[in-house]
Amino acid sequence: MSAKSAISKEIFAPLDERMLVAVQVKRRTKKKIPFLATGGQGEYLTYICLSVTNKKPTQASITKVKQFEGSTSFVRRSQWMLEQLRQVNGIDPNRDSAEFDLLFENAFDQWVASTASEKCTFFQILHHTCQRYLTDRKPEFINCQSKIMGGNSILHSAADSVTSAVQKASQALNERGERLGRAEEKTEDMKNSAQQFAETAHKLAMKHKC
């Protein structure tokens, strides 16, 4: 089982939460912490996780999870509701960068993801989740590459393309219907004229016989 699958099972599933994405990170600037939760100094892995509750109304949160050296289990550390997120900083919009900052109401962390690709995936899902579940105040996304914000844009572009195609097809059908209608009217007129001509010819023929 992968680390992220284990985190989802151990940390979020018991609380009836669903983990959407997790990114492994390291601090860009080290904090001076003399003692860790284990009672002494040691190495550990850190993950920033985005999750939502299964119960309605849906609540989204960002959780810091750690795995200490020599342990196979994970520990839930800090947690913020998504509403507390104020700013997401991608650091450099012009290149693939693993660095990013998260600014909350009462906290500010500077991180480096394990890869730029992992950060990109985390940002895309985070942005989509903010748009979906936050109605009042959404966090500001700054210094982000266009592809990071592109998940929704691609969907919207696809939707617009489908809508445009449907509109064009509908217009074409309407125009075709109008042409068929005009053709039917013209055919009916020709039939009426032919019938009138036949009746007139018949009357003339009867007069000549008389």
Tab-separated table of C-alpha atoms in Angstrom:
chain	number	residue	atom	x	y	z
A	1	MET	CA	0.000	0.000	0.000
A	2	SER	CA	1.332	3.447	-0.929
A	3	ALA	CA	1.884	6.117	1.726
A	4	LYS	CA	-1.011	8.232	0.432
A	5	SER	CA	-3.400	5.273	0.416
A	6	ALA	CA	-2.326	4.468	3.977
A	7	ILE	CA	-2.916	8.082	5.053
A	8	SER	CA	-6.393	8.026	3.537
A	9	LYS	CA	-7.210	4.761	5.338
A	10	GLU	CA	-5.637	5.589	8.719
A	11	ILE	CA	-6.299	9.318	9.105
A	12	PHE	CA	-9.427	10.200	7.152
A	13	ALA	CA	-11.576	7.080	6.701
A	14	PRO	CA	-12.181	6.599	10.472
A	15	LEU	CA	-13.634	10.129	10.633
A	16	ASP	CA	-15.864	9.520	7.616
A	17	GLU	CA	-13.733	11.857	5.489
A	18	ARG	CA	-12.484	11.387	1.939
A	19	MET	CA	-8.963	12.443	1.041
A	20	LEU	CA	-8.880	14.162	-2.335
A	21	VAL	CA	-5.138	14.671	-2.728
A	22	ALA	CA	-1.902	14.703	-0.742
A	23	VAL	CA	1.494	16.186	-1.496
A	24	GLN	CA	4.748	15.233	0.227
A	25	VAL	CA	6.625	18.350	1.299
A	26	LYS	CA	9.640	19.727	3.104
A	27	ARG	CA	10.021	23.165	4.621
A	28	ARG	CA	11.987	25.753	2.671
A	29	THR	CA	12.840	27.461	5.932
A	30	LYS	CA	13.414	25.281	8.974
A	31	LYS	CA	11.600	25.991	12.204
A	32	LYS	CA	13.526	25.645	15.427
A	33	ILE	CA	11.691	22.893	17.294
A	34	PRO	CA	13.802	21.414	20.120
A	35	PHE	CA	11.489	18.456	20.806
A	36	LEU	CA	9.066	16.548	18.613
A	37	ALA	CA	5.899	14.730	19.618
A	38	THR	CA	7.876	11.513	20.070
A	39	GLY	CA	9.818	13.088	22.924
A	40	GLY	CA	13.046	13.756	21.043
A	41	GLN	CA	14.527	14.957	17.813
A	42	GLY	CA	14.196	12.767	14.743
A	43	GLU	CA	13.541	12.641	11.033
A	44	TYR	CA	10.024	12.563	9.627
A	45	LEU	CA	8.056	12.863	6.408
A	46	THR	CA	5.398	15.552	6.029
A	47	TYR	CA	2.291	15.461	3.853
A	48	ILE	CA	-0.215	18.225	3.163
A	49	CYS	CA	-3.610	16.626	2.602
A	50	LEU	CA	-6.893	17.978	1.254
A	51	SER	CA	-10.037	16.174	2.388
A	52	VAL	CA	-13.821	16.544	2.474
A	53	THR	CA	-16.467	15.102	4.758
A	54	ASN	CA	-18.831	12.476	3.404
A	55	LYS	CA	-21.739	13.927	5.364
A	56	LYS	CA	-23.691	16.897	4.050
A	57	PRO	CA	-23.162	19.799	4.105
A	58	THR	CA	-19.697	19.012	2.832
A	59	GLN	CA	-16.798	20.519	4.763
A	60	ALA	CA	-13.303	20.690	3.269
A	61	SER	CA	-10.091	20.918	5.242
A	62	ILE	CA	-6.318	20.938	4.844
A	63	THR	CA	-4.387	18.687	7.218
A	64	LYS	CA	-0.695	18.322	7.954
A	65	VAL	CA	0.211	14.656	8.455
A	66	LYS	CA	3.574	13.316	9.610
A	67	GLN	CA	5.285	9.944	9.607
A	68	PHE	CA	8.218	9.686	11.986
A	69	GLU	CA	11.328	7.700	11.212
A	70	GLY	CA	11.031	4.058	12.209
A	71	SER	CA	7.216	4.163	12.356
A	72	THR	CA	4.771	2.715	9.846
A	73	SER	CA	1.858	4.797	11.129
A	74	PHE	CA	0.887	8.395	10.436
A	75	VAL	CA	0.074	11.215	12.849
A	76	ARG	CA	-2.420	14.023	12.269
A	77	ARG	CA	-0.845	17.361	13.179
A	78	SER	CA	-2.211	20.808	12.263
A	79	GLN	CA	-5.544	21.178	10.518
A	80	TRP	CA	-7.347	24.139	8.927
A	81	MET	CA	-10.786	24.471	7.466
A	82	LEU	CA	-10.664	25.455	3.803
A	83	GLU	CA	-12.416	28.724	4.714
A	84	GLN	CA	-9.278	29.704	6.682
A	85	LEU	CA	-7.059	29.526	3.585
A	86	ARG	CA	-6.331	33.050	2.385
A	87	GLN	CA	-3.633	32.714	-0.266
A	88	VAL	CA	-1.931	30.047	-2.377
A	89	ASN	CA	1.390	31.169	-3.849
A	90	GLY	CA	2.905	29.170	-6.707
A	91	ILE	CA	6.146	31.224	-6.447
A	92	ASP	CA	7.018	31.219	-10.180
A	93	PRO	CA	4.384	31.342	-12.963
A	94	ASN	CA	7.005	30.964	-15.717
A	95	ARG	CA	8.556	27.590	-14.896
A	96	ASP	CA	7.851	24.255	-13.246
A	97	SER	CA	8.661	24.801	-9.600
A	98	ALA	CA	8.129	22.530	-6.611
A	99	GLU	CA	8.015	25.487	-4.215
A	100	PHE	CA	4.792	26.975	-2.857
A	101	ASP	CA	3.390	28.912	0.093
A	102	LEU	CA	0.119	28.520	1.972
A	103	LEU	CA	-1.240	31.463	3.949
A	104	PHE	CA	-3.990	30.795	6.511
A	105	GLU	CA	-5.720	33.116	8.950
A	106	ASN	CA	-3.295	32.169	11.705
A	107	ALA	CA	-0.412	30.423	9.962
A	108	PHE	CA	2.042	30.760	7.102
A	109	ASP	CA	4.115	27.878	5.721
A	110	GLN	CA	6.731	27.756	2.979
A	111	TRP	CA	7.016	24.354	1.336
A	112	VAL	CA	8.873	22.407	-1.337
A	113	ALA	CA	6.975	19.481	-2.857
A	114	SER	CA	8.749	16.240	-3.733
A	115	THR	CA	8.236	17.084	-7.428
A	116	ALA	CA	6.847	19.970	-9.459
A	117	SER	CA	4.317	17.584	-10.993
A	118	GLU	CA	2.993	16.575	-7.559
A	119	LYS	CA	2.620	20.232	-6.611
A	120	CYS	CA	0.781	20.917	-9.875
A	121	THR	CA	-1.724	18.125	-9.197
A	122	PHE	CA	-2.252	19.362	-5.632
A	123	PHE	CA	-2.862	22.925	-6.838
A	124	GLN	CA	-5.320	21.842	-9.541
A	125	ILE	CA	-7.440	19.818	-7.111
A	126	LEU	CA	-7.173	22.492	-4.417
A	127	HIS	CA	-8.333	25.193	-6.831
A	128	HIS	CA	-11.246	23.055	-8.050
A	129	THR	CA	-12.271	22.257	-4.454
A	130	CYS	CA	-12.222	25.955	-3.500
A	131	GLN	CA	-14.425	26.816	-6.471
A	132	ARG	CA	-16.839	24.003	-5.651
A	133	TYR	CA	-17.243	24.282	-1.895
A	134	LEU	CA	-16.461	27.900	-1.001
A	135	THR	CA	-19.237	30.365	-1.780
A	136	ASP	CA	-18.299	33.539	0.072
A	137	ARG	CA	-14.576	34.137	0.347
A	138	LYS	CA	-12.240	32.166	-1.891
A	139	PRO	CA	-8.440	32.146	-1.427
A	140	GLU	CA	-6.244	34.088	-3.826
A	141	PHE	CA	-4.082	32.021	-6.179
A	142	ILE	CA	-0.992	33.997	-7.202
A	143	ASN	CA	2.153	33.259	-9.233
A	144	CYS	CA	0.569	30.082	-10.630
A	145	GLN	CA	1.190	28.581	-14.056
A	146	SER	CA	-1.778	28.619	-16.409
A	147	LYS	CA	-1.840	24.807	-16.541
A	148	ILE	CA	-2.360	24.727	-12.775
A	149	MET	CA	-5.533	26.744	-13.145
A	150	GLY	CA	-6.354	24.964	-16.382
A	151	GLY	CA	-8.474	22.139	-15.032
A	152	ASN	CA	-11.621	24.225	-14.890
A	153	SER	CA	-10.674	26.207	-17.994
A	154	ILE	CA	-10.388	23.021	-20.012
A	155	LEU	CA	-13.765	21.835	-18.775
A	156	HIS	CA	-15.330	25.188	-19.487
A	157	SER	CA	-13.741	25.304	-22.939
A	158	ALA	CA	-15.041	21.824	-23.711
A	159	ALA	CA	-18.498	22.773	-22.468
A	160	ASP	CA	-18.446	25.929	-24.570
A	161	SER	CA	-17.403	23.913	-27.624
A	162	VAL	CA	-20.233	21.432	-27.110
A	163	THR	CA	-22.732	24.239	-26.580
A	164	SER	CA	-21.518	25.997	-29.718
A	165	ALA	CA	-21.762	22.781	-31.732
A	166	VAL	CA	-25.291	22.158	-30.477
A	167	GLN	CA	-26.314	25.715	-31.323
A	168	LYS	CA	-24.852	25.429	-34.827
A	169	ALA	CA	-26.556	22.089	-35.401
A	170	SER	CA	-29.852	23.488	-34.146
A	171	GLN	CA	-29.506	26.517	-36.411
A	172	ALA	CA	-28.703	24.277	-39.382
A	173	LEU	CA	-31.769	22.138	-38.670
A	174	ASN	CA	-33.940	25.226	-38.368
A	175	GLU	CA	-32.617	26.595	-41.664
A	176	ARG	CA	-33.136	23.219	-43.312
A	177	GLY	CA	-36.671	23.107	-41.927
A	178	GLU	CA	-37.357	26.552	-43.278
A	179	ARG	CA	-36.017	25.541	-46.720
A	180	LEU	CA	-38.134	22.392	-46.682
A	181	GLY	CA	-41.139	24.448	-45.634
A	182	ARG	CA	-40.598	26.877	-48.470
A	183	ALA	CA	-40.138	23.982	-50.914
A	184	GLU	CA	-43.351	22.367	-49.700
A	185	GLU	CA	-45.205	25.657	-50.115
A	186	LYS	CA	-43.783	26.059	-53.619
A	187	THR	CA	-44.749	22.498	-54.512
A	188	GLU	CA	-48.270	23.073	-53.199
A	189	ASP	CA	-48.552	26.257	-55.248
A	190	MET	CA	-47.411	24.385	-58.365
A	191	LYS	CA	-49.962	21.628	-57.700
A	192	ASN	CA	-52.740	24.211	-57.301
A	193	SER	CA	-51.699	25.986	-60.510
A	194	ALA	CA	-51.595	22.695	-62.397
A	195	GLN	CA	-55.016	21.760	-61.066
A	196	GLN	CA	-56.436	25.141	-62.047
A	197	PHE	CA	-54.890	24.807	-65.514
A	198	ALA	CA	-56.388	21.340	-65.926
A	199	GLU	CA	-59.840	22.560	-64.868
A	200	THR	CA	-59.644	25.517	-67.289
A	201	ALA	CA	-58.536	23.243	-70.148
A	202	HIS	CA	-61.388	20.844	-69.396
A	203	LYS	CA	-63.950	23.668	-69.472
A	204	LEU	CA	-62.600	24.930	-72.819
A	205	ALA	CA	-62.740	21.426	-74.249
A	206	MET	CA	-66.385	21.037	-73.179
A	207	LYS	CA	-67.311	24.351	-74.841
A	208	HIS	CA	-65.771	23.229	-78.141
A	209	LYS	CA	-67.788	20.012	-78.038
A	210	CYS	CA	-70.967	21.967	-77.537
